[in-house]
Amino acid sequence: MSTEVPPRGRAPVPRRPARLTSQLLAARAAYVLRGNDLGVMTSAAPRLYPHMWSWDAAFVAVGLARLSVPRAITELDTLLGAQWGNGMIPHIVFSPEATGYFPGPERWGCHLGVAGAPPFPATSGICQPPVHAVAAQRIVEAARRQGRTDRHAAGEFLDRAWRPLVAWHRWLAERRDPDGTGRVVLHHGWESGMDNSPRWDGPYSRVVVGPDLPPYRRRDTDAVGDPSVRPSDREYDRYLWLIEEMRRVGYDDAAMHAAMSFAVEDVLVSALLAVSCDVLADLGEERGQPAADVTDLRGWSARFRRGVAESVDPGTGLARDRDVRTGEWLATATVAGFAPLLCGGLGRAEEARLLALFESDAWCGHPGLVAAVPPSTSPAVDGFRAREYWRGPQWPVVAWLFHWSFARRGWAERAAVLREEGLRLVGAGDFAEYYEPFTGEPLGSMQQSWTAAAVLDWLC
Amino acid sequence: MSTEVPPRGRAPVPRRPARLTSQLLAARAAYVLRGNDLGVMTSAAPRLYPHMWSWDAAFVAVGLARLSVPRAITELDTLLGAQWGNGMIPHIVFSPEATGYFPGPERWGCHLGVAGAPPFPATSGICQPPVHAVAAQRIVEAARRQGRTDRHAAGEFLDRAWRPLVAWHRWLAERRDPDGTGRVVLHHGWESGMDNSPRWDGPYSRVVVGPDLPPYRRRDTDAVGDPSVRPSDREYDRYLWLIEEMRRVGYDDAAMHAAMSFAVEDVLVSALLAVSCDVLADLGEERGQPAADVTDLRGWSARFRRGVAESVDPGTGLARDRDVRTGEWLATATVAGFAPLLCGGLGRAEEARLLALFESDAWCGHPGLVAAVPPSTSPAVDGFRAREYWRGPQWPVVAWLFHWSFARRGWAERAAVLREEGLRLVGAGDFAEYYEPFTGEPLGSMQQSWTAAAVLDWLC
Amino acid sequence: MSTEVPPRGRAPVPRRPARLTSQLLAARAAYVLRGNDLGVMTSAAPRLYPHMWSWDAAFVAVGLARLSVPRAITELDTLLGAQWGNGMIPHIVFSPEATGYFPGPERWGCHLGVAGAPPFPATSGICQPPVHAVAAQRIVEAARRQGRTDRHAAGEFLDRAWRPLVAWHRWLAERRDPDGTGRVVLHHGWESGMDNSPRWDGPYSRVVVGPDLPPYRRRDTDAVGDPSVRPSDREYDRYLWLIEEMRRVGYDDAAMHAAMSFAVEDVLVSALLAVSCDVLADLGEERGQPAADVTDLRGWSARFRRGVAESVDPGTGLARDRDVRTGEWLATATVAGFAPLLCGGLGRAEEARLLALFESDAWCGHPGLVAAVPPSTSPAVDGFRAREYWRGPQWPVVAWLFHWSFARRGWAERAAVLREEGLRLVGAGDFAEYYEPFTGEPLGSMQQSWTAAAVLDWLC
Amino acid sequence: MSTEVPPRGRAPVPRRPARLTSQLLAARAAYVLRGNDLGVMTSAAPRLYPHMWSWDAAFVAVGLARLSVPRAITELDTLLGAQWGNGMIPHIVFSPEATGYFPGPERWGCHLGVAGAPPFPATSGICQPPVHAVAAQRIVEAARRQGRTDRHAAGEFLDRAWRPLVAWHRWLAERRDPDGTGRVVLHHGWESGMDNSPRWDGPYSRVVVGPDLPPYRRRDTDAVGDPSVRPSDREYDRYLWLIEEMRRVGYDDAAMHAAMSFAVEDVLVSALLAVSCDVLADLGEERGQPAADVTDLRGWSARFRRGVAESVDPGTGLARDRDVRTGEWLATATVAGFAPLLCGGLGRAEEARLLALFESDAWCGHPGLVAAVPPSTSPAVDGFRAREYWRGPQWPVVAWLFHWSFARRGWAERAAVLREEGLRLVGAGDFAEYYEPFTGEPLGSMQQSWTAAAVLDWLC
């Protein structure tokens, strides 16, 4: 043995898992997506998440659109079929066939007589980020490349989805921003989609769990081997207490606005609302939908774009959430800080600065990253945890969102780089929910539908 | 309008459907295969063929091997689980969940006490071409590229499948060639897999349907719009009469050999048996299976290779089937005539001549073909029908079989060309069972599992 | 022979040439580009165009940037090295090693003492469309993906090219639009890059060739077999007469503006100037170039964007050129009419209408097209000629330009479709200058550098 | 900063260079190959190797065949134009335009009146491995996929190259194996193509450099920065002394056989001769060349196949070279030991054992390798040097040779794996001559023609 090779007895560095060819990666993604298909909805992942989640469903529809326009439409039809009377799209639609998820329909209690909530299918009582117009747009675009049948189906879908989608955006704009700040207020961290991001550490710390929190048993740690990547029990108590608060006011928008112990303005949701309103308005104009609706959408888009821009921290250049109860800005360096890149609205110099930060060593350009896509939290700050849920890992679907937004803003080269790096992240074909940034280790549930969907949109 | 463009009022030539990117084609193939998944078996196609077919299952396993080695193994485990006591692998394993296929379990009557037939799952009483060792080999090869778990699973599968597979080959060699001619005898055209090929027109014409044929209603024409691409009712009577004959002798091998009114030596099945014996012997040697089995396999391989070579028509160079009842050679110019290219055994000059014919204007090189893969019947002969089942159309799975064989024989470039042309045939993503050679129109059932499987093996 | 196949004696439809794999197509494109490399310049094509053309060079640099950033930089350095003192980038830089092109240096006479023209290398005395900032941007973007050396080289290039590029844009804005209409005035059809487009039929018809036109012999018809795809001799006389007019006033900008018998406002050049000014301003801001230059560029961008928008025909929605000498708008339906899509500036509804026209049956959506990219002239109008230079055929480089612009404007899906269709057009690997739209026949010179460059940018 | 990220101040592990897309890799390979094109020959590499090398030229032709069949033919025509009268194809054909390579034409002295050596172009006086028939076959295969013109050109090439190629193989079989051992005798390590492989350490150690060795100055270390990857001066003396010995006997075959102080039977060259004879015989049969030639070729193939098989070390299973002067077998564990896998001829069990060794931890399966292709020397032995010329690094062209051979032998999956791993090795686009196996660092000259050629054959 030459001295140039690792000495015997020392384990060689394990070779990184081989990267699949793009054909095989695409095939496996489609295999995952169809494998998670429950008929008219796609479970978010095979084991951990057996139901339909609101923004997962939108991303799933983006991926399905490449495989089958009618099936992608069905996904959104199912979701919209569970819309509440006030316009809210609930964050979970429960599959009647799957049980055992906690908190399930009983804990939410929405289908048991809550005003405006559908009795069937059962749903949760909160929302998730509004990316559904994006999915509708991708369906229309995919259909345009297919034959006439698909184009016709997409057009009809848009016609019947128009009112629900406008109602959904209106609910966010009017009920969740009654004061017109241009920032959507959330009443649960789960509504952000980034469940236990450090963004919410402050607000959550001010939630006092009542002594009468009904008892419960967690299920989310059953399927994931390593509990350190999941929230703590104490955190979980607070999550459930907030549900309790909502339930006690009958999920009434105004009552929640007044009384919830958790109320934050979410800058990422606000940016997504701004861009979704524009996307939907574009679709509506093309399809000849009512001008009044389009005008409303353009107005909301402008309002929330401005609200996002106004949240920018002059020091760091990052957009900030705000705790409504204390009035303070929340300046943790998370990926949500790049919200203005999604919706635009900054001045040229401010935007250039934010883009430079996005690509800097503190973010995508960090030299230790396996793939140059944004981590959920900056690796340059103390709160960063490489393996914890939304406290460090990289989410392929977040990379996809920035990719799509960058392409939409005309930054074709930056979009291409995010696509390439996103594919590097998921190249071994696990379709994990999220990834450790420095090793590329897949974390959370595997065969996650939205990861497969992002891969399909990138590759096909 | 310039005079150089088609004048108004004349319909422009429809553009050929766009060819999908290889990523999208692979993704759609995986989507089809998982969509046809019934749990432990894959239906041959969504509507027309809701059960498991023997050689379809083998091809399906080839495709699944790229997506999930364990699932591919399950496919073969399910099939082998329905093996008869005498070693025969039945041509259909009926899904208990699907009904309505004709002829179904009742018509065959095998599960109702036929000696050696499994009571559950219900099966048919005839066989199909032996391509299962090929599937086993592809699974082993796919596993080798994956992690240790897959390699281990493939090894264990081979260990448990060894005896069933040897028994299957032994049954073909001993019960279906008791006289040692080196050619497998079939008692139904369906056993050839090429159901109503013109190869069997002569032998079928000599089948006299008894007056006591029990009545029946066809179902195969329900799902296919155009009856002209399916066999006639008169042909169908004969198909069922042969089942009746078998049933009356209790599916006894010897009795059938003596008495069936249909008995043909099939040169393609014989070639596939020769090559499969070699493939299985190679796998057995690698895995340390009993030397006696390996010796048997090598012996059968040699015998059937010789039998195929001896069938060659000195005039045309094509291999021929033989009607056992009349003793005459059957010289129709079908793709089965190229059987020696699959298994070898010809002299150098004979083989060169056969290859030249394969690539000539009468076959793959016909100038009118959309894709240069072999039609089921030569377009240069009278019996050719461009749209009729096995009388002209191109089968992607047949192209795959030649592709795989050519690669195995060391003809890498020829294999590459067949792959490329095969992909040209299926490039629009319909995954049809077969295609019209001059227009590329997809025919038969769409979303056929084995077509998707062939595409996956080619692309991934 | 069955009746279903073409009867003997009737020639089968020739199979369309096989489409190369994307790897092979990319490899052949690189092979072409390096094969046309003359050292520090790339000839536009091997035989017909042995010199460097201004906008060809820019496109060539776009392609080279994927292969070698330093070589791409050299291409632009060479071109900028031939810039005139007034800022004009000449439309031809003559290779000292190639002779025999007509009209050559002697005919132009620029290197023989024309004020501001470089004595070496010899150049022509007119310009071509300003797409050089686009090339600079693509070089910077390509370098960003490479190592530090390339990034450094690109930065240094931008520093030294800054003043020349600003001067070039300033010359167009000030000398070629002295009245501030927002539309660039051309004094020769060749300046448009679309030499004998029907756009110029009217203005050319008003050019009276003087009796003292020096005699000449054409060369452009030597290399192209079919003279019908080239301009007529009478047209050629006018082309040369305009050179004569310029030469007689010493190529003086003001004198030409006053006296040339050909003076048209070119809406496509104007749009390209608008977008190039923006692109250059962006690059300058990133690199910290003088703010005054950036301000000038932004101002010109706004002015020409407005000029383009103001040219739109209210009836058709297409932008129009204008004959300065007669004051009339020129409304031929050529691809230049889509200029506003490149630079923006229309109202939302106007733009949607123009996009719909772009995709309609009269343009990219014409059912007879082999590939859905814009023909040079609408196949729905009388002037359309499927094989004549700029009177009908499709130019891959024009498709690339719209692709790039659409991506820049955030229309990612439309850009993707143009890329896909552009690749369909050139998929057989001829790299022709242009293509017959209904048959896909390659026309003009083969192995054209800019076609290869467009392919490389699309594929790599 | 979390504790989970590398502490500040410690350099992060440098990310491995990004792997290019297959399109870009193919494009860069073509760019390299055309960039090294000198007109009718391709230099082996831009700086270190400015002339034509015999086996490089063959590999180059393999790559060129994908880009331009006529140009590939020219490459072989040029090489064959320098063939000696006795049939030897010289290992270098000197480009008249390049100077400065040592040892150059003067040192060899062949063009100055050596019997049978061409006066122009100047050549060296030794040979290299016979892979030219492989190149001819690849040209014929590439032409078959192109239009009629290429097929015709390839046919004509084969007709005129037939006699030279047969003569070349005859010279090797008769002059270099006059005793009929079935192993080709070499008189210089350079003839093996693996210049200072440890295979030749023993034989070289027995070469006594005469006191009258003419003085010289090396050039090979000029272009390569690190001298440790090149042979030592003492080794170089011996290389030149052998030339001196040859020169003194006028390069006479018989005299060299009798008197050279270096005479080894090369088992890899012998295997390549065996397989090349078969390939050429196949081509000849297809083309109708004289049967007597074909018979000779088949005879030589059988003889050398047997000679290779007889060299196998019963202990290790590897084939061995032999020092003719001492009669001893040379058992260093180099890649040449796998020669029987190239030409066949082993028993089934022996071959399975050798394949297992090829894939074992001592070779391609070594866990530290960046890419699973054979190192030039086993990393499990003492003589292994990870960076030294032919003493450890991986040569893409060697991987290609095994890939091609495996495909020819029908081992499609193994061939596919070698292709995939070979592409992993060269994926960053340097096209290095060879690579450090544990880091993937590119070594030797960059932009090596044969590396680019192997990549093109793999990708296109």
Coordinates of C-alpha atoms in Angstrom, one line a residue, chain A residues 66 138 141-142 144-145 282 285-286 298 348 359 407-414 416-417 420, chain C residues 66 138 141-142 144-145 282 285-286 298 348 359 407-414 416-417 420:
Chain A
R66 CA -46.3 18.0 -16.1
R138 CA -48.5 26.5 -14.0
E141 CA -49.0 26.9 -18.9
A142 CA -48.6 23.1 -19.0
R144 CA -50.8 25.2 -23.4
R145 CA -48.1 22.7 -24.4
D282 CA -53.0 38.1 -15.2
E285 CA -57.4 39.2 -17.7
E286 CA -56.4 36.5 -20.3
R298 CA -54.1 44.5 -8.5
R348 CA -33.0 49.4 -7.4
E359 CA -25.6 35.2 -2.8
A407 CA -37.6 33.5 -13.5
R408 CA -40.8 35.6 -13.2
R409 CA -38.8 38.7 -12.4
G410 CA -36.7 38.2 -15.5
W411 CA -33.6 37.0 -13.7
A412 CA -33.2 34.0 -16.0
E413 CA -29.6 33.2 -15.1
R414 CA -30.2 33.4 -11.4
A416 CA -31.2 28.7 -13.8
V417 CA -28.5 28.5 -11.0
E420 CA -29.2 23.5 -10.9
Chain C
R66 CA -20.3 28.8 -22.5
R138 CA -24.0 36.8 -21.0
E141 CA -23.2 35.6 -16.2
A142 CA -21.2 32.7 -17.7
R144 CA -20.1 33.8 -12.6
R145 CA -20.6 30.1 -12.9
D282 CA -27.4 47.2 -14.9
E285 CA -24.3 49.7 -11.6
E286 CA -23.0 46.3 -10.4
R298 CA -31.4 54.9 -18.5
R348 CA -51.0 45.8 -20.4
E359 CA -48.7 33.1 -31.0
A407 CA -36.9 35.3 -20.2
R408 CA -35.7 38.7 -19.2
R409 CA -39.2 40.0 -19.1
G410 CA -40.2 37.2 -16.7
W411 CA -42.1 35.1 -19.2
A412 CA -40.2 31.9 -18.3
E413 CA -42.7 29.5 -19.9
R414 CA -42.9 31.4 -23.2
A416 CA -38.9 27.8 -22.6
V417 CA -41.3 27.2 -25.5
E420 CA -37.7 24.1 -27.4

